[in-house]
Coordinates of C-alpha atoms and ligand atoms in Angstrom, one line a residue:
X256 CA -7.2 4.9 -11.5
X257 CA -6.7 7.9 -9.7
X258 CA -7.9 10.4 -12.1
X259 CA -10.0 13.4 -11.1
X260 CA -8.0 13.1 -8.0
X261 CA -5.8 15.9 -7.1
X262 CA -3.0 15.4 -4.8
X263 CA -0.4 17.4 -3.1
X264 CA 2.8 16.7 -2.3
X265 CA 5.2 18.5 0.2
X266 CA 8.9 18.7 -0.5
X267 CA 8.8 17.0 -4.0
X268 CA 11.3 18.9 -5.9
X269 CA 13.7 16.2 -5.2
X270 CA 13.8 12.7 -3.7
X271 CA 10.7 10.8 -2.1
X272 CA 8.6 13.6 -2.9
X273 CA 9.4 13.9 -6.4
X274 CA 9.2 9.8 -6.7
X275 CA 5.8 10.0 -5.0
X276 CA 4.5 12.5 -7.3
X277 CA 5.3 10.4 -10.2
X278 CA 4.1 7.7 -9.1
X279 CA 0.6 9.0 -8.4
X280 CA 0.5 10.9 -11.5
X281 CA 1.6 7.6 -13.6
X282 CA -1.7 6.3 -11.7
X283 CA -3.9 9.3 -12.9
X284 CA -3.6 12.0 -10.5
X285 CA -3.2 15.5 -11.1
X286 CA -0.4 16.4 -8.5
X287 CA 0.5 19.5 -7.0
X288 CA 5.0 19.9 -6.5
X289 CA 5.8 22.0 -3.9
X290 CA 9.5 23.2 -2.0
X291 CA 10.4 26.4 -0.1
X292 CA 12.4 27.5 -3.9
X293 CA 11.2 29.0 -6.7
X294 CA 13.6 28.1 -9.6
X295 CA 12.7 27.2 -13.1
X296 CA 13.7 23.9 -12.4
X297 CA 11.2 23.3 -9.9
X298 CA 8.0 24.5 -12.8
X299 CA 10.3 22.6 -15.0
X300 CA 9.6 19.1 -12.9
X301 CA 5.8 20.0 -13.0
X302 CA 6.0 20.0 -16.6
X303 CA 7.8 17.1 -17.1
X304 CA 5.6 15.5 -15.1
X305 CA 2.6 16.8 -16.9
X306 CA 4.1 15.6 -20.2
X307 CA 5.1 12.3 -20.0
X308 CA 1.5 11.1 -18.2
X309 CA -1.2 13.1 -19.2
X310 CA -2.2 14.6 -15.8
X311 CA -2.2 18.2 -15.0
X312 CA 1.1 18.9 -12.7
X313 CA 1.7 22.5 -11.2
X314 CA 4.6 23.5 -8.5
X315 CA 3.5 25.5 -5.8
X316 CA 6.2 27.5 -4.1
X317 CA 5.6 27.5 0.0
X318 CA 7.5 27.3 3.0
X319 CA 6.6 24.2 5.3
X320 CA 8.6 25.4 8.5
X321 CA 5.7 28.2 7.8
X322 CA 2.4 27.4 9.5
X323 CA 0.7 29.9 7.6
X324 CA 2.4 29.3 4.4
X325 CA 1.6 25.6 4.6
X326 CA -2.0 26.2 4.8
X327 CA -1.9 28.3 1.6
X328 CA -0.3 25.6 -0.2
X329 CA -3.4 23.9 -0.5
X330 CA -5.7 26.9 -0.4
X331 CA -3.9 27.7 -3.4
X332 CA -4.3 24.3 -4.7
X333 CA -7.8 24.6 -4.3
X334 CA -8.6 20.7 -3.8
X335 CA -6.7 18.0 -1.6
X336 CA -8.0 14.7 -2.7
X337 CA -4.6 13.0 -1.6
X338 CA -2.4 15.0 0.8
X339 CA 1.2 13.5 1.3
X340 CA 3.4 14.9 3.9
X341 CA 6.6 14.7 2.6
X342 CA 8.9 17.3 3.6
X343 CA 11.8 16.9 5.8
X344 CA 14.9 17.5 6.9
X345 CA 17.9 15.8 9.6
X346 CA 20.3 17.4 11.5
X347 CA 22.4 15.1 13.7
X348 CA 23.8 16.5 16.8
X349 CA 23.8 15.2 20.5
X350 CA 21.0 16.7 22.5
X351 CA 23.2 18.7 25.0
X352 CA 25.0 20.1 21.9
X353 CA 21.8 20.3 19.6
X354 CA 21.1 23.7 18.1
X355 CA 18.0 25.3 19.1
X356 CA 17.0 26.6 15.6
X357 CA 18.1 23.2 14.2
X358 CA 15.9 21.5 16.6
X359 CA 12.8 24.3 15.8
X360 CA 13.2 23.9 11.7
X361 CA 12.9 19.9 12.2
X362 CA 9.9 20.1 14.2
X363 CA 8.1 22.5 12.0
X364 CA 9.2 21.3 9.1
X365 CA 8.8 17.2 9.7
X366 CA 6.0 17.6 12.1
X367 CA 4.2 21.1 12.2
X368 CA 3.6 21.4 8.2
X369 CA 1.5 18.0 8.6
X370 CA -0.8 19.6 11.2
X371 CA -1.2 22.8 9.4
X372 CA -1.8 21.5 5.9
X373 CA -3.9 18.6 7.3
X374 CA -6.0 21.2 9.2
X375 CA -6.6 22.8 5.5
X376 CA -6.9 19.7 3.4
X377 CA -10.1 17.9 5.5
X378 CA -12.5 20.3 5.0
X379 CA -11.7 19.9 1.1
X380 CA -11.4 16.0 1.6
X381 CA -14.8 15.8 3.2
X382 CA -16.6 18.0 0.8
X383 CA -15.3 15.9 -1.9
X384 CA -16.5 12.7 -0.3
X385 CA -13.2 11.2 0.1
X386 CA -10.0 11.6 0.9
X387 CA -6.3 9.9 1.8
X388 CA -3.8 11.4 3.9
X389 CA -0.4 9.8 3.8
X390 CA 2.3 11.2 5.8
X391 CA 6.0 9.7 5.0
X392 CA 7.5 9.2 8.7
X393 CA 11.0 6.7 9.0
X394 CA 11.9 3.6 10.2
X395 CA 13.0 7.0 12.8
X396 CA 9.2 7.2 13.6
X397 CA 9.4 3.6 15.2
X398 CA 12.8 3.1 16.5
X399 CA 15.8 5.6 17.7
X400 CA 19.6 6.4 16.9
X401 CA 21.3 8.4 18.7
X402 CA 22.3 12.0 18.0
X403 CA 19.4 12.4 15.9
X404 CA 16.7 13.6 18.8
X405 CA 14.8 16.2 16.8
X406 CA 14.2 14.0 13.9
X407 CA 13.2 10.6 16.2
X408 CA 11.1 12.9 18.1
X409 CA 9.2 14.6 15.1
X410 CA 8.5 11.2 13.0
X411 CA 6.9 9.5 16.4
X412 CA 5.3 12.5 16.3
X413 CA 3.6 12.5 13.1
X414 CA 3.1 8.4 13.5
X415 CA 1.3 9.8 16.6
X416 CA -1.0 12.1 14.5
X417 CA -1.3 9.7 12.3
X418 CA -3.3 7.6 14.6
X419 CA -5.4 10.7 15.7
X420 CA -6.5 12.0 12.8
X421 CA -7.6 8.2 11.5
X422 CA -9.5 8.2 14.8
X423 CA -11.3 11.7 14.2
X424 CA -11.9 10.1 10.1
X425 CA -12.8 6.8 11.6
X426 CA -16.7 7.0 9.8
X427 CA -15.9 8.8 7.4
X428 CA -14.4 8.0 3.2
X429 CA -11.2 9.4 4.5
X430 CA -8.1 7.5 6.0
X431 CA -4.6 8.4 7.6
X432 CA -1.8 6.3 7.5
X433 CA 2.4 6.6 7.6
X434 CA 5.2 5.4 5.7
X435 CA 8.0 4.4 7.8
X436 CA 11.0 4.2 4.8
X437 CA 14.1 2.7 6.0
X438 CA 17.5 3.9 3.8
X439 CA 16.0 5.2 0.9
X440 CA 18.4 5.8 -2.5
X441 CA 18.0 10.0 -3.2
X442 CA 20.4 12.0 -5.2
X443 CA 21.4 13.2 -1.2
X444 CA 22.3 9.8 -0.2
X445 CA 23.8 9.1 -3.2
X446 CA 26.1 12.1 -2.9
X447 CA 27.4 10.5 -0.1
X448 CA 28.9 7.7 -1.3
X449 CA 31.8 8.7 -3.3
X450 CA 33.2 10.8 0.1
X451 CA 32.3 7.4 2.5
X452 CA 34.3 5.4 -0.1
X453 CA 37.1 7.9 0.6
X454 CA 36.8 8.0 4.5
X455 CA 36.5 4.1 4.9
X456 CA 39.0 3.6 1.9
X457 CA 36.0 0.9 0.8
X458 CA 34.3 0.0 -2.1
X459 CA 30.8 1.2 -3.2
X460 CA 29.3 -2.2 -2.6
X461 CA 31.0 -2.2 1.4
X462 CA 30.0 1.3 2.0
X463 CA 26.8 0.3 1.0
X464 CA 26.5 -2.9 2.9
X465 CA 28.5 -2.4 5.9
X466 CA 28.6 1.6 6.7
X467 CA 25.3 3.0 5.2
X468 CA 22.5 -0.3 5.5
X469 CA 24.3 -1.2 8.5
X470 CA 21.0 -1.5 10.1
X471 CA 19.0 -2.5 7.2
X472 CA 19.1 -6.2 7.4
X473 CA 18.2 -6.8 3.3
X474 CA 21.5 -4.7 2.6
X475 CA 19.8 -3.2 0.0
X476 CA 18.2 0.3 -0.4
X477 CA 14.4 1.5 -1.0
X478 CA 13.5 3.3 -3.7
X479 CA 11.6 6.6 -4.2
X480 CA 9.2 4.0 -7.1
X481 CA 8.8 1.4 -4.1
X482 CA 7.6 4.7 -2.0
X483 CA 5.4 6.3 -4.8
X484 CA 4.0 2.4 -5.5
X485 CA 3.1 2.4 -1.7
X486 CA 1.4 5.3 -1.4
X487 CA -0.3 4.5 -4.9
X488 CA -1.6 1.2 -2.7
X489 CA -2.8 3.3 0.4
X490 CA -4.8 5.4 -2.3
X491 CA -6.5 2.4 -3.8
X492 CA -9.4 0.2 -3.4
X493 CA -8.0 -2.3 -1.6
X494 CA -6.8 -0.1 1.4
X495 CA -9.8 1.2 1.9
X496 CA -9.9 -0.2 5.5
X497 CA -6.6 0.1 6.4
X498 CA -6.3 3.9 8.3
X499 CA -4.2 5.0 11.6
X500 CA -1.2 2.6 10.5
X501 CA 2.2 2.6 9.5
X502 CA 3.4 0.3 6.8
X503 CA 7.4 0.1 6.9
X504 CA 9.3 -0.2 4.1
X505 CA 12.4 -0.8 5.3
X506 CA 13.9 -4.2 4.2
X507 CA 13.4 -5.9 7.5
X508 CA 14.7 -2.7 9.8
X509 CA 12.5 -2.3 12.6
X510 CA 11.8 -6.7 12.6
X511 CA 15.2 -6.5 14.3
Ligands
NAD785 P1 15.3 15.2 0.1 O1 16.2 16.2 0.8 O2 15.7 14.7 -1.2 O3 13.8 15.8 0.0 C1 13.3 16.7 1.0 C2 12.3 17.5 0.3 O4 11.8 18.5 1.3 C3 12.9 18.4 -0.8 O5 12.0 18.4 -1.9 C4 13.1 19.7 -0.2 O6 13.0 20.8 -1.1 C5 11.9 19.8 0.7 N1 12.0 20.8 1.8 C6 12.9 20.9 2.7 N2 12.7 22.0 3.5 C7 11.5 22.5 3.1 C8 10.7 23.6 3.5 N3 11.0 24.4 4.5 N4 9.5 23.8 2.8 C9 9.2 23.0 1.8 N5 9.9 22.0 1.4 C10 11.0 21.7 2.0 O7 15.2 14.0 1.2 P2 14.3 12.7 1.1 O8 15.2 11.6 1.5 O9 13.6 12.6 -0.2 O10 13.2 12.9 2.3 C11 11.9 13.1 2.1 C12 11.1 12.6 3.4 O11 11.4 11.2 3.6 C13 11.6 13.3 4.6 O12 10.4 13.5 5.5 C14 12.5 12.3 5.3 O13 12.6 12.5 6.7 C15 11.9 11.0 4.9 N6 12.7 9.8 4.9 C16 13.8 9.8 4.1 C17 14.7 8.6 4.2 C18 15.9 8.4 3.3 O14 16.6 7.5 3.5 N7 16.1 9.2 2.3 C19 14.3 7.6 5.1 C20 13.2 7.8 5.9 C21 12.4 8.9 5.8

């Protein structure tokens, strides 16, 4: 069990973040919600949270395109056990024709926020006498597509951290590894079906299959429980060894 353990959570007012959260506070841990809003829904999910499993669940409002804010997320926390780097966000645009500030918010947001908050969370981690840090790349932080430059480049990145900061844990009760999701069902992608059914004058099971997991060769979707059960893993016992690696979960993506 996780309890006593306090983990935070970036972008986990909705989707992956949200599932994570659930899924480590269904294992015992207190966890921390966090998004750039500060709407009574978002206090609303804590409490939820907090209701249905026992643990203590608080959102924290902070911006992660915001270095500094980032690292007062988990100042204001005031213990990391588990830090899960979770927010993100696409734009898809040719790269002679990408936007500038499009291209700045990805990087700081999918990439930047993990150094900052990572930065803040060790120190906590190894006064503590353990620690996991699980960042949630792509299938993106393995493999390309084009028109999506900023995010490809940002989740190699943080697959690329990953491996550092495992190295600089190496001896230590702490590790670093990455999820590398492939299509993963959210309220976002759902929203997009209805509209694709339209375009492609399909059904919901084609658009599925042949327009949206086009790529993802078990023609089914992740989910946000698979996600929260795998970071659940990299937080128990039995992971113990495993650090500076990416575990995909992707139904058979990047095996193509
Ligand atoms: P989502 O849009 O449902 O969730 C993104 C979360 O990040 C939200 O909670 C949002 O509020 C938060 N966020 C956005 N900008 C922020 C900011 N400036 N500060 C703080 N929080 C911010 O999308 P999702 O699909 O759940 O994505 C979560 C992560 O999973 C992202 O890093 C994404 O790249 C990754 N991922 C998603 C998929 C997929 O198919 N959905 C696949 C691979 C990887």
């Amino acid at each position: 069990s996780l309890s006593g353990k306090t983990a935070i959570v970036t972008g986990s007012n909705s989707g992956i973040g949200l599932g994570v959260a659930w899924e480590l506070a269904r294992a015992g841990a207190d966890v921390v919600l966090n998004s750039f809003t500060n709407s009574p829904e978002d206090y609303a999910l804590a409490a939820q949270i907090a209701q249905e499993t026992g643990v203590e669940a608080r959102y924290i409002q902070a911006d992660m395109s915001n270095g500094d804010d980032c690292r007062a997320l988990i100042e204001k926390a005031g213990s990391c056990d588990i830090l899960v780097n979770n927010a993100g966000i696409q734009h898809v645009a040719p790269i002679d024709e990408f936007p500038v500030d499009k291209w700045n918010a990805i990087i700081a947001i999918n990439l930047n926020s993990a150094f900052h908050t990572t930065a803040a969370a060790l120190p906590m981690m190894r006064k503590a006498g353990w620690g996991r840090i699980v960042n949630i790349a792509s299938a993106h932080g393995l493999t390309a597509s084009p028109y999506k430059a900023a995010y490809v480049s940002a989740k190699h990145g943080i697959v690329g951290m990953t491996k550092t900061v495992a190295l600089e844990t190496a001896q230590e009760p702490i590790t670093c590894n990455a999820i590398c999701p492939g299509y993963v069902l959210t309220p976002l992608v759902e929203a997009q079906i209805p509209d694709t059914m339209k375009e492609y004058n399909m059904s919901r099971e084609d658009v599925i299959k042949n327009v949206m997991l086009e790529r993802q060769p078990s023609k089914q979707f992740a989910t946000v429980e698979q996600l929260g059960g795998t970071a659940v893993f990299l937080c128990s016992a039995a992971a113990e060894q495993i650090t500076g690696t990416t575990i995909s979960v992707d139904g058979g993506w990047t095996a193509l």
